[in-house]
Amino acid sequence: MRQSCSLLCLNTTMAVVWARLAFLAGIISLFHAGYSAAQHRAYMRITEQEYTSLPTDIGVQGLMSLLLTMYGILHIAGDFKEIRANVQLQNKSWETVGNRPTFYTFAHRGRALSPNYIPPKSKSLLDNIENISS
Amino acid sequence: MASLDLDWEEVREQLRAWREDNTRHSEEVIDMWEYCLKHYKHKLGDERWMVEEQVVVAGLDSYRLDIAEHSLVALNEQFPGSLRVRKLKGMRLEALERFDEAMDVYDSIIRQDETNSTARKRKVAVLRGQGRIADAIKELTEYLKIFMSDGEAWQELCDLYLKEGDYSKAAFCMEELILTNPHNHLYYTRYAEIKYTQRRDPKGGLDNMEIARSYFCQAAKLNPGNVRALYGLFLSCTQVSSSTKCSAQKKKETQQLATWALKEIADRYSKCRTNAMDGSKILETFGSLSITEKA
């Protein structure tokens, strides 16, 4: 059980590592595409050509790197939360929802289960009977 | 309970889940701390202080004062003069039943920081621990005049009114809670149960029962798995339909609703039926489910 747990941990960390690599590669590729677009613009200005539109390969690189970054982010960010507010509460009972931690009182019967508990000394029944009869 | 070879990271995850989930697992927390996480506390990093706080509260709850005091000393060394640690010291005095000293501690916190809401709430808890429910109610209403949107405080006030038997005011508190969380089926169920208990009210017994029926309906609509709401629906429908002030057409409608609720309950039980449990007997016992005068 412990080995399978650690294997599971290993699997999830592998997935996270891949997601991080994908994110990093996407960001670097995005910057590269931006830089080459700027370089292309400067080259157009130097050679005094009309700047009409970006060359297709830079555009495709930008788009692909965007998609790769989005993929990486989605896997790093974790699962989505359910939109419907009542679905989260389906399996909850009053025990958890009605719990008020800032109002906890400690003077309850659970104390008696502790090994350190000393029950308070009370008058024995015999004392009471003797008091009444005398 | 907690075995010695639990992975300390799993234990940490479990304690974090309990912290966020707001549940009360004091004995398990103490066991996990004692047998596992205490030896790895230096690996916890920043989370260590939240875990220590959780251990202090759990220790006070299960009356393991030695463990609680140990963690409290550690917290005091790390955060000297902190109001949050002072509140924990007050809670320790409460657990030792030194209520007057605990009150003094909380008063000193409030004097130092007027906006501190947790110290005011602890004062209410002190009064409740002493059994002075009426004083606790007064203190809590004063608190709610200042901090109106505190859902936990409204829940506590509802509980205190229920202890006093003041059902109309408890219903009012529950209404406030429903206003803040209109999708929470448990609030609707509780409100319907309070209204159901008010059926002996001379001013509007049948009205309360009809309100209870509609709120049980809403709870069942929000969460079809809420068996308590289905039971409540069945009982309130039978009460309404057997009342004398009910018109014939309404009687027919409520009886249809009652049979639907009965079918739903039988479905739920048949889904988790084992060989030992015979589902057919449940429908028979439903016939004897009624409210009688004698307790």
GROMACS .gro file of C-alpha atoms in nm:
model
  429
    1MET     CA    1   0.000   0.000   0.000
    2ARG     CA    2   0.282   0.235   0.090
    3GLN     CA    3   0.473   0.144  -0.229
    4SER     CA    4   0.170   0.199  -0.449
    5CYS     CA    5   0.116   0.535  -0.275
    6SER     CA    6   0.471   0.642  -0.349
    7LEU     CA    7   0.437   0.524  -0.711
    8LEU     CA    8   0.124   0.733  -0.746
    9CYS     CA    9   0.312   1.031  -0.609
   10LEU     CA   10   0.585   0.963  -0.865
   11ASN     CA   11   0.332   0.959  -1.149
   12THR     CA   12   0.176   1.289  -1.053
   13THR     CA   13   0.512   1.458  -1.018
   14MET     CA   14   0.608   1.335  -1.368
   15ALA     CA   15   0.292   1.488  -1.510
   16VAL     CA   16   0.363   1.812  -1.326
   17VAL     CA   17   0.722   1.813  -1.458
   18TRP     CA   18   0.599   1.768  -1.815
   19ALA     CA   19   0.343   2.046  -1.769
   20ARG     CA   20   0.612   2.279  -1.634
   21LEU     CA   21   0.842   2.196  -1.927
   22ALA     CA   22   0.560   2.260  -2.172
   23PHE     CA   23   0.483   2.595  -2.007
   24LEU     CA   24   0.849   2.701  -2.012
   25ALA     CA   25   0.895   2.592  -2.374
   26GLY     CA   26   0.578   2.778  -2.471
   27ILE     CA   27   0.689   3.100  -2.303
   28ILE     CA   28   1.037   3.087  -2.457
   29SER     CA   29   0.895   3.013  -2.801
   30LEU     CA   30   0.648   3.302  -2.760
   31PHE     CA   31   0.928   3.542  -2.676
   32HIS     CA   32   1.129   3.409  -2.968
   33ALA     CA   33   0.839   3.466  -3.207
   34GLY     CA   34   0.793   3.820  -3.072
   35TYR     CA   35   1.162   3.897  -3.105
   36SER     CA   36   1.178   3.764  -3.461
   37ALA     CA   37   0.870   3.970  -3.551
   38ALA     CA   38   1.046   4.281  -3.419
   39GLN     CA   39   1.361   4.187  -3.611
   40HIS     CA   40   1.157   4.137  -3.927
   41ARG     CA   41   1.000   4.481  -3.884
   42ALA     CA   42   1.346   4.640  -3.843
   43TYR     CA   43   1.474   4.453  -4.148
   44MET     CA   44   1.177   4.583  -4.352
   45ARG     CA   45   1.253   4.934  -4.238
   46ILE     CA   46   1.624   4.904  -4.323
   47THR     CA   47   1.564   4.759  -4.671
   48GLU     CA   48   1.284   5.018  -4.727
   49GLN     CA   49   1.023   4.759  -4.818
   50GLU     CA   50   0.650   4.790  -4.754
   51TYR     CA   51   0.546   4.634  -4.426
   52THR     CA   52   0.229   4.449  -4.510
   53SER     CA   53   0.198   4.157  -4.271
   54LEU     CA   54   0.395   3.920  -4.060
   55PRO     CA   55   0.555   3.624  -4.240
   56THR     CA   56   0.349   3.312  -4.190
   57ASP     CA   57   0.613   3.109  -4.009
   58ILE     CA   58   0.642   3.366  -3.730
   59GLY     CA   59   0.264   3.381  -3.700
   60VAL     CA   60   0.234   3.002  -3.683
   61GLN     CA   61   0.513   2.984  -3.425
   62GLY     CA   62   0.339   3.245  -3.211
   63LEU     CA   63   0.007   3.058  -3.225
   64MET     CA   64   0.160   2.718  -3.147
   65SER     CA   65   0.360   2.854  -2.854
   66LEU     CA   66   0.043   3.017  -2.718
   67LEU     CA   67  -0.141   2.684  -2.731
   68LEU     CA   68   0.152   2.507  -2.566
   69THR     CA   69   0.164   2.763  -2.285
   70MET     CA   70  -0.209   2.732  -2.229
   71TYR     CA   71  -0.179   2.352  -2.209
   72GLY     CA   72   0.101   2.380  -1.953
   73ILE     CA   73  -0.088   2.631  -1.739
   74LEU     CA   74  -0.405   2.421  -1.733
   75HIS     CA   75  -0.218   2.121  -1.599
   76ILE     CA   76  -0.026   2.323  -1.341
   77ALA     CA   77  -0.335   2.506  -1.213
   78GLY     CA   78  -0.518   2.185  -1.122
   79ASP     CA   79  -0.880   2.075  -1.151
   80PHE     CA   80  -1.166   2.310  -1.222
   81LYS     CA   81  -1.422   2.371  -0.947
   82GLU     CA   82  -1.787   2.295  -1.009
   83ILE     CA   83  -1.992   2.604  -1.106
   84ARG     CA   84  -2.319   2.496  -0.950
   85ALA     CA   85  -2.298   2.600  -0.586
   86ASN     CA   86  -2.518   2.324  -0.449
   87VAL     CA   87  -2.319   2.034  -0.594
   88GLN     CA   88  -2.036   2.082  -0.347
   89LEU     CA   89  -2.281   2.046  -0.062
   90GLN     CA   90  -2.440   1.721  -0.183
   91ASN     CA   91  -2.235   1.494   0.037
   92LYS     CA   92  -2.193   1.723   0.332
   93SER     CA   93  -2.387   1.671   0.649
   94TRP     CA   94  -2.482   1.906   0.929
   95GLU     CA   95  -2.176   1.777   1.118
   96THR     CA   96  -1.936   1.965   0.892
   97VAL     CA   97  -2.152   2.255   0.773
   98GLY     CA   98  -2.295   2.326   1.118
   99ASN     CA   99  -1.955   2.315   1.284
  100ARG     CA  100  -1.862   2.643   1.447
  101PRO     CA  101  -1.490   2.633   1.532
  102THR     CA  102  -1.475   2.983   1.678
  103PHE     CA  103  -1.743   2.889   1.931
  104TYR     CA  104  -1.600   2.559   2.054
  105THR     CA  105  -1.672   2.485   2.418
  106PHE     CA  106  -1.458   2.234   2.601
  107ALA     CA  107  -1.689   2.154   2.892
  108HIS     CA  108  -1.837   1.843   2.730
  109ARG     CA  109  -1.850   1.475   2.812
  110GLY     CA  110  -1.566   1.391   2.575
  111ARG     CA  111  -1.329   1.503   2.845
  112ALA     CA  112  -1.395   1.189   3.045
  113LEU     CA  113  -1.245   0.974   2.767
  114SER     CA  114  -0.903   1.129   2.809
  115PRO     CA  115  -0.638   0.945   3.015
  116ASN     CA  116  -0.567   1.266   3.210
  117TYR     CA  117  -0.921   1.319   3.332
  118ILE     CA  118  -0.986   1.310   3.705
  119PRO     CA  119  -1.357   1.295   3.784
  120PRO     CA  120  -1.465   1.557   4.039
  121LYS     CA  121  -1.513   1.431   4.391
  122SER     CA  122  -1.879   1.407   4.478
  123LYS     CA  123  -2.050   1.317   4.803
  124SER     CA  124  -2.123   0.948   4.821
  125LEU     CA  125  -2.480   0.824   4.833
  126LEU     CA  126  -2.425   0.688   5.183
  127ASP     CA  127  -2.343   1.036   5.319
  128ASN     CA  128  -2.672   1.165   5.183
  129ILE     CA  129  -2.874   0.884   5.340
  130GLU     CA  130  -2.705   0.928   5.678
  131ASN     CA  131  -2.775   1.303   5.670
  132ILE     CA  132  -3.144   1.247   5.601
  133SER     CA  133  -3.197   0.980   5.867
  134SER     CA  134  -3.013   1.167   6.146
  135MET     CA  135  -0.568   0.415   1.524
  136ALA     CA  136  -0.279   0.595   1.358
  137SER     CA  137  -0.005   0.353   1.257
  138LEU     CA  138   0.354   0.446   1.300
  139ASP     CA  139   0.454   0.408   0.936
  140LEU     CA  140   0.216   0.665   0.789
  141ASP     CA  141   0.393   0.892   0.547
  142TRP     CA  142   0.433   1.227   0.719
  143GLU     CA  143   0.341   1.409   0.399
  144GLU     CA  144   0.007   1.227   0.384
  145VAL     CA  145  -0.057   1.321   0.747
  146ARG     CA  146   0.020   1.683   0.666
  147GLU     CA  147  -0.221   1.672   0.371
  148GLN     CA  148  -0.489   1.518   0.593
  149LEU     CA  149  -0.450   1.786   0.860
  150ARG     CA  150  -0.462   2.056   0.595
  151ALA     CA  151  -0.782   1.905   0.450
  152TRP     CA  152  -0.939   1.901   0.797
  153ARG     CA  153  -0.836   2.262   0.857
  154GLU     CA  154  -0.997   2.376   0.535
  155ASP     CA  155  -1.300   2.154   0.569
  156ASN     CA  156  -1.388   2.292   0.912
  157THR     CA  157  -1.447   1.954   1.070
  158ARG     CA  158  -1.390   1.849   1.429
  159HIS     CA  159  -1.159   1.546   1.450
  160SER     CA  160  -0.983   1.626   1.774
  161GLU     CA  161  -0.880   1.277   1.880
  162GLU     CA  162  -0.746   1.187   1.535
  163VAL     CA  163  -0.549   1.512   1.516
  164ILE     CA  164  -0.390   1.440   1.854
  165ASP     CA  165  -0.304   1.084   1.753
  166MET     CA  166  -0.154   1.194   1.422
  167TRP     CA  167   0.052   1.462   1.593
  168GLU     CA  168   0.167   1.238   1.877
  169TYR     CA  169   0.268   0.939   1.669
  170CYS     CA  170   0.382   1.091   1.346
  171LEU     CA  171   0.402   1.459   1.275
  172LYS     CA  172   0.567   1.568   1.601
  173HIS     CA  173   0.891   1.407   1.491
  174TYR     CA  174   0.884   1.587   1.155
  175LYS     CA  175   0.778   1.929   1.274
  176HIS     CA  176   1.094   2.093   1.151
  177LYS     CA  177   1.016   1.980   0.796
  178LEU     CA  178   0.680   2.154   0.790
  179GLY     CA  179   0.812   2.500   0.725
  180ASP     CA  180   0.565   2.782   0.750
  181GLU     CA  181   0.275   2.546   0.787
  182ARG     CA  182   0.412   2.433   1.124
  183TRP     CA  183   0.246   2.716   1.317
  184MET     CA  184  -0.098   2.651   1.171
  185VAL     CA  185  -0.059   2.282   1.258
  186GLU     CA  186   0.049   2.376   1.611
  187GLU     CA  187  -0.259   2.593   1.650
  188GLN     CA  188  -0.475   2.307   1.526
  189VAL     CA  189  -0.305   2.073   1.777
  190VAL     CA  190  -0.365   2.318   2.065
  191VAL     CA  191  -0.739   2.336   1.993
  192ALA     CA  192  -0.761   1.958   1.943
  193GLY     CA  193  -0.571   1.898   2.267
  194LEU     CA  194  -0.802   2.125   2.464
  195ASP     CA  195  -1.102   1.954   2.307
  196SER     CA  196  -0.994   1.602   2.401
  197TYR     CA  197  -0.853   1.714   2.738
  198ARG     CA  198  -0.491   1.628   2.654
  199LEU     CA  199  -0.364   1.939   2.827
  200ASP     CA  200   0.000   1.828   2.827
  201ILE     CA  201   0.012   1.820   2.447
  202ALA     CA  202  -0.183   2.143   2.415
  203GLU     CA  203   0.045   2.326   2.659
  204HIS     CA  204   0.357   2.202   2.484
  205SER     CA  205   0.239   2.343   2.151
  206LEU     CA  206   0.116   2.662   2.317
  207VAL     CA  207   0.462   2.723   2.464
  208ALA     CA  208   0.618   2.672   2.121
  209LEU     CA  209   0.372   2.919   1.965
  210ASN     CA  210   0.437   3.172   2.241
  211GLU     CA  211   0.810   3.161   2.180
  212GLN     CA  212   0.763   3.210   1.809
  213PHE     CA  213   0.501   3.488   1.826
  214PRO     CA  214   0.542   3.677   2.154
  215GLY     CA  215   0.268   3.928   2.224
  216SER     CA  216   0.043   3.800   1.947
  217LEU     CA  217  -0.331   3.840   2.004
  218ARG     CA  218  -0.405   3.509   1.835
  219VAL     CA  219  -0.177   3.326   2.081
  220ARG     CA  220  -0.336   3.516   2.368
  221LYS     CA  221  -0.676   3.393   2.252
  222LEU     CA  222  -0.541   3.036   2.268
  223LYS     CA  223  -0.424   3.101   2.625
  224GLY     CA  224  -0.776   3.215   2.706
  225MET     CA  225  -0.913   2.895   2.554
  226ARG     CA  226  -0.679   2.693   2.773
  227LEU     CA  227  -0.818   2.870   3.082
  228GLU     CA  228  -1.166   2.785   2.959
  229ALA     CA  229  -1.075   2.418   2.929
  230LEU     CA  230  -0.946   2.430   3.288
  231GLU     CA  231  -1.283   2.587   3.389
  232ARG     CA  232  -1.118   2.908   3.511
  233PHE     CA  233  -1.387   3.108   3.337
  234ASP     CA  234  -1.337   3.444   3.510
  235GLU     CA  235  -0.969   3.456   3.421
  236ALA     CA  236  -1.056   3.359   3.063
  237MET     CA  237  -1.305   3.649   3.049
  238ASP     CA  238  -1.032   3.888   3.169
  239VAL     CA  239  -0.798   3.767   2.896
  240TYR     CA  240  -1.060   3.823   2.627
  241ASP     CA  241  -1.149   4.166   2.765
  242SER     CA  242  -0.783   4.265   2.749
  243ILE     CA  243  -0.769   4.152   2.385
  244ILE     CA  244  -1.076   4.360   2.301
  245ARG     CA  245  -0.931   4.664   2.482
  246GLN     CA  246  -0.617   4.632   2.276
  247ASP     CA  247  -0.795   4.576   1.943
  248GLU     CA  248  -1.155   4.693   1.910
  249THR     CA  249  -1.210   4.517   1.578
  250ASN     CA  250  -1.114   4.172   1.702
  251SER     CA  251  -1.421   3.956   1.643
  252THR     CA  252  -1.285   3.620   1.765
  253ALA     CA  253  -1.233   3.744   2.123
  254ARG     CA  254  -1.594   3.861   2.142
  255LYS     CA  255  -1.710   3.523   2.011
  256ARG     CA  256  -1.499   3.345   2.273
  257LYS     CA  257  -1.674   3.547   2.545
  258VAL     CA  258  -2.002   3.403   2.422
  259ALA     CA  259  -1.844   3.055   2.434
  260VAL     CA  260  -1.731   3.117   2.795
  261LEU     CA  261  -2.086   3.204   2.896
  262ARG     CA  262  -2.214   2.898   2.714
  263GLY     CA  263  -1.955   2.677   2.884
  264GLN     CA  264  -2.074   2.807   3.221
  265GLY     CA  265  -2.430   2.722   3.124
  266ARG     CA  266  -2.550   3.083   3.132
  267ILE     CA  267  -2.747   3.056   2.809
  268ALA     CA  268  -2.950   3.376   2.855
  269ASP     CA  269  -2.636   3.584   2.912
  270ALA     CA  270  -2.473   3.417   2.613
  271ILE     CA  271  -2.772   3.513   2.397
  272LYS     CA  272  -2.752   3.874   2.515
  273GLU     CA  273  -2.379   3.891   2.446
  274LEU     CA  274  -2.421   3.735   2.104
  275THR     CA  275  -2.699   3.975   2.000
  276GLU     CA  276  -2.471   4.265   2.101
  277TYR     CA  277  -2.199   4.110   1.884
  278LEU     CA  278  -2.435   4.068   1.589
  279LYS     CA  279  -2.535   4.436   1.606
  280ILE     CA  280  -2.174   4.514   1.519
  281PHE     CA  281  -2.080   4.223   1.293
  282MET     CA  282  -2.405   4.156   1.108
  283SER     CA  283  -2.283   3.929   0.833
  284ASP     CA  284  -2.115   3.661   1.043
  285GLY     CA  285  -2.283   3.337   0.937
  286GLU     CA  286  -2.127   3.133   1.215
  287ALA     CA  287  -2.260   3.370   1.479
  288TRP     CA  288  -2.612   3.344   1.339
  289GLN     CA  289  -2.584   2.964   1.349
  290GLU     CA  290  -2.469   2.980   1.711
  291LEU     CA  291  -2.754   3.216   1.801
  292CYS     CA  292  -3.002   2.978   1.640
  293ASP     CA  293  -2.859   2.693   1.844
  294LEU     CA  294  -2.878   2.897   2.168
  295TYR     CA  295  -3.243   2.989   2.103
  296LEU     CA  296  -3.320   2.622   2.036
  297LYS     CA  297  -3.164   2.537   2.372
  298GLU     CA  298  -3.396   2.789   2.533
  299GLY     CA  299  -3.695   2.657   2.339
  300ASP     CA  300  -3.757   2.993   2.170
  301TYR     CA  301  -3.850   2.854   1.830
  302SER     CA  302  -3.974   3.171   1.665
  303LYS     CA  303  -3.646   3.352   1.725
  304ALA     CA  304  -3.449   3.046   1.617
  305ALA     CA  305  -3.652   3.042   1.294
  306PHE     CA  306  -3.561   3.409   1.243
  307CYS     CA  307  -3.190   3.328   1.275
  308MET     CA  308  -3.227   3.044   1.029
  309GLU     CA  309  -3.399   3.280   0.785
  310GLU     CA  310  -3.096   3.510   0.802
  311LEU     CA  311  -2.874   3.216   0.717
  312ILE     CA  312  -3.091   3.112   0.423
  313LEU     CA  313  -3.069   3.468   0.291
  314THR     CA  314  -2.690   3.450   0.288
  315ASN     CA  315  -2.665   3.098   0.142
  316PRO     CA  316  -2.974   3.028  -0.065
  317HIS     CA  317  -2.831   2.713  -0.221
  318ASN     CA  318  -2.753   2.526   0.099
  319HIS     CA  319  -3.005   2.244   0.140
  320LEU     CA  320  -2.909   2.186   0.504
  321TYR     CA  321  -3.028   2.531   0.607
  322TYR     CA  322  -3.365   2.472   0.443
  323THR     CA  323  -3.397   2.135   0.620
  324ARG     CA  324  -3.318   2.289   0.958
  325TYR     CA  325  -3.560   2.576   0.907
  326ALA     CA  326  -3.833   2.336   0.803
  327GLU     CA  327  -3.766   2.124   1.114
  328ILE     CA  328  -3.798   2.431   1.338
  329LYS     CA  329  -4.123   2.532   1.168
  330TYR     CA  330  -4.248   2.175   1.205
  331THR     CA  331  -4.177   2.188   1.578
  332GLN     CA  332  -4.385   2.504   1.599
  333ARG     CA  333  -4.700   2.322   1.494
  334ARG     CA  334  -4.842   2.351   1.847
  335ASP     CA  335  -4.824   2.728   1.817
  336PRO     CA  336  -5.179   2.856   1.873
  337LYS     CA  337  -5.126   3.149   1.635
  338GLY     CA  338  -5.053   2.957   1.320
  339GLY     CA  339  -5.009   2.585   1.367
  340LEU     CA  340  -5.127   2.474   1.024
  341ASP     CA  341  -4.945   2.759   0.851
  342ASN     CA  342  -4.620   2.651   1.012
  343MET     CA  343  -4.679   2.297   0.893
  344GLU     CA  344  -4.741   2.416   0.538
  345ILE     CA  345  -4.429   2.633   0.549
  346ALA     CA  346  -4.236   2.331   0.677
  347ARG     CA  347  -4.370   2.123   0.389
  348SER     CA  348  -4.263   2.376   0.126
  349TYR     CA  349  -3.917   2.415   0.276
  350PHE     CA  350  -3.868   2.040   0.291
  351CYS     CA  351  -3.966   2.035  -0.077
  352GLN     CA  352  -3.704   2.293  -0.158
  353ALA     CA  353  -3.435   2.104   0.032
  354ALA     CA  354  -3.526   1.781  -0.150
  355LYS     CA  355  -3.515   1.971  -0.480
  356LEU     CA  356  -3.170   2.110  -0.411
  357ASN     CA  357  -3.030   1.778  -0.300
  358PRO     CA  358  -3.223   1.465  -0.398
  359GLY     CA  359  -2.993   1.266  -0.172
  360ASN     CA  360  -3.111   1.440   0.143
  361VAL     CA  361  -3.312   1.161   0.305
  362ARG     CA  362  -3.386   1.373   0.611
  363ALA     CA  363  -3.572   1.621   0.394
  364LEU     CA  364  -3.768   1.339   0.230
  365TYR     CA  365  -3.871   1.201   0.570
  366GLY     CA  366  -3.968   1.550   0.680
  367LEU     CA  367  -4.166   1.597   0.362
  368PHE     CA  368  -4.358   1.276   0.422
  369LEU     CA  369  -4.436   1.360   0.784
  370SER     CA  370  -4.541   1.719   0.717
  371CYS     CA  371  -4.761   1.609   0.424
  372THR     CA  372  -4.942   1.353   0.638
  373GLN     CA  373  -4.987   1.614   0.910
  374VAL     CA  374  -5.131   1.870   0.667
  375SER     CA  375  -5.362   1.623   0.496
  376SER     CA  376  -5.495   1.488   0.826
  377SER     CA  377  -5.566   1.833   0.967
  378THR     CA  378  -5.929   1.944   0.988
  379LYS     CA  379  -5.878   2.285   0.832
  380CYS     CA  380  -5.757   2.142   0.501
  381SER     CA  381  -5.975   2.160   0.186
  382ALA     CA  382  -6.040   1.839  -0.010
  383GLN     CA  383  -5.840   1.937  -0.316
  384LYS     CA  384  -5.537   2.039  -0.111
  385LYS     CA  385  -5.569   1.713   0.080
  386LYS     CA  386  -5.545   1.517  -0.243
  387GLU     CA  387  -5.239   1.711  -0.357
  388THR     CA  388  -5.055   1.666  -0.029
  389GLN     CA  389  -5.132   1.296  -0.021
  390GLN     CA  390  -4.984   1.261  -0.370
  391LEU     CA  391  -4.674   1.443  -0.248
  392ALA     CA  392  -4.655   1.212   0.053
  393THR     CA  393  -4.666   0.900  -0.163
  394TRP     CA  394  -4.398   1.044  -0.391
  395ALA     CA  395  -4.172   1.110  -0.090
  396LEU     CA  396  -4.235   0.756   0.035
  397LYS     CA  397  -4.136   0.613  -0.303
  398GLU     CA  398  -3.818   0.817  -0.309
  399ILE     CA  399  -3.715   0.699   0.038
  400ALA     CA  400  -3.782   0.337  -0.055
  401ASP     CA  401  -3.570   0.388  -0.370
  402ARG     CA  402  -3.279   0.522  -0.167
  403TYR     CA  403  -3.294   0.232   0.073
  404SER     CA  404  -3.323  -0.024  -0.205
  405LYS     CA  405  -3.010   0.119  -0.369
  406CYS     CA  406  -2.798   0.049  -0.064
  407ARG     CA  407  -2.981  -0.264   0.039
  408THR     CA  408  -2.782  -0.564   0.160
  409ASN     CA  409  -2.901  -0.920   0.203
  410ALA     CA  410  -2.953  -0.861   0.572
  411MET     CA  411  -3.190  -0.569   0.516
  412ASP     CA  412  -3.526  -0.642   0.361
  413GLY     CA  413  -3.655  -0.338   0.175
  414SER     CA  414  -4.019  -0.440   0.182
  415LYS     CA  415  -4.046  -0.409   0.562
  416ILE     CA  416  -3.964  -0.038   0.537
  417LEU     CA  417  -4.292   0.041   0.360
  418GLU     CA  418  -4.481  -0.141   0.634
  419THR     CA  419  -4.310   0.051   0.911
  420PHE     CA  420  -4.394   0.379   0.739
  421GLY     CA  421  -4.756   0.322   0.828
  422SER     CA  422  -4.668   0.341   1.196
  423LEU     CA  423  -4.465   0.659   1.148
  424SER     CA  424  -4.681   0.928   1.295
  425ILE     CA  425  -4.684   1.197   1.558
  426THR     CA  426  -4.882   1.111   1.868
  427GLU     CA  427  -4.971   1.314   2.174
  428LYS     CA  428  -4.794   1.091   2.421
  429ALA     CA  429  -4.415   1.121   2.411
   0.00000   0.00000   0.00000
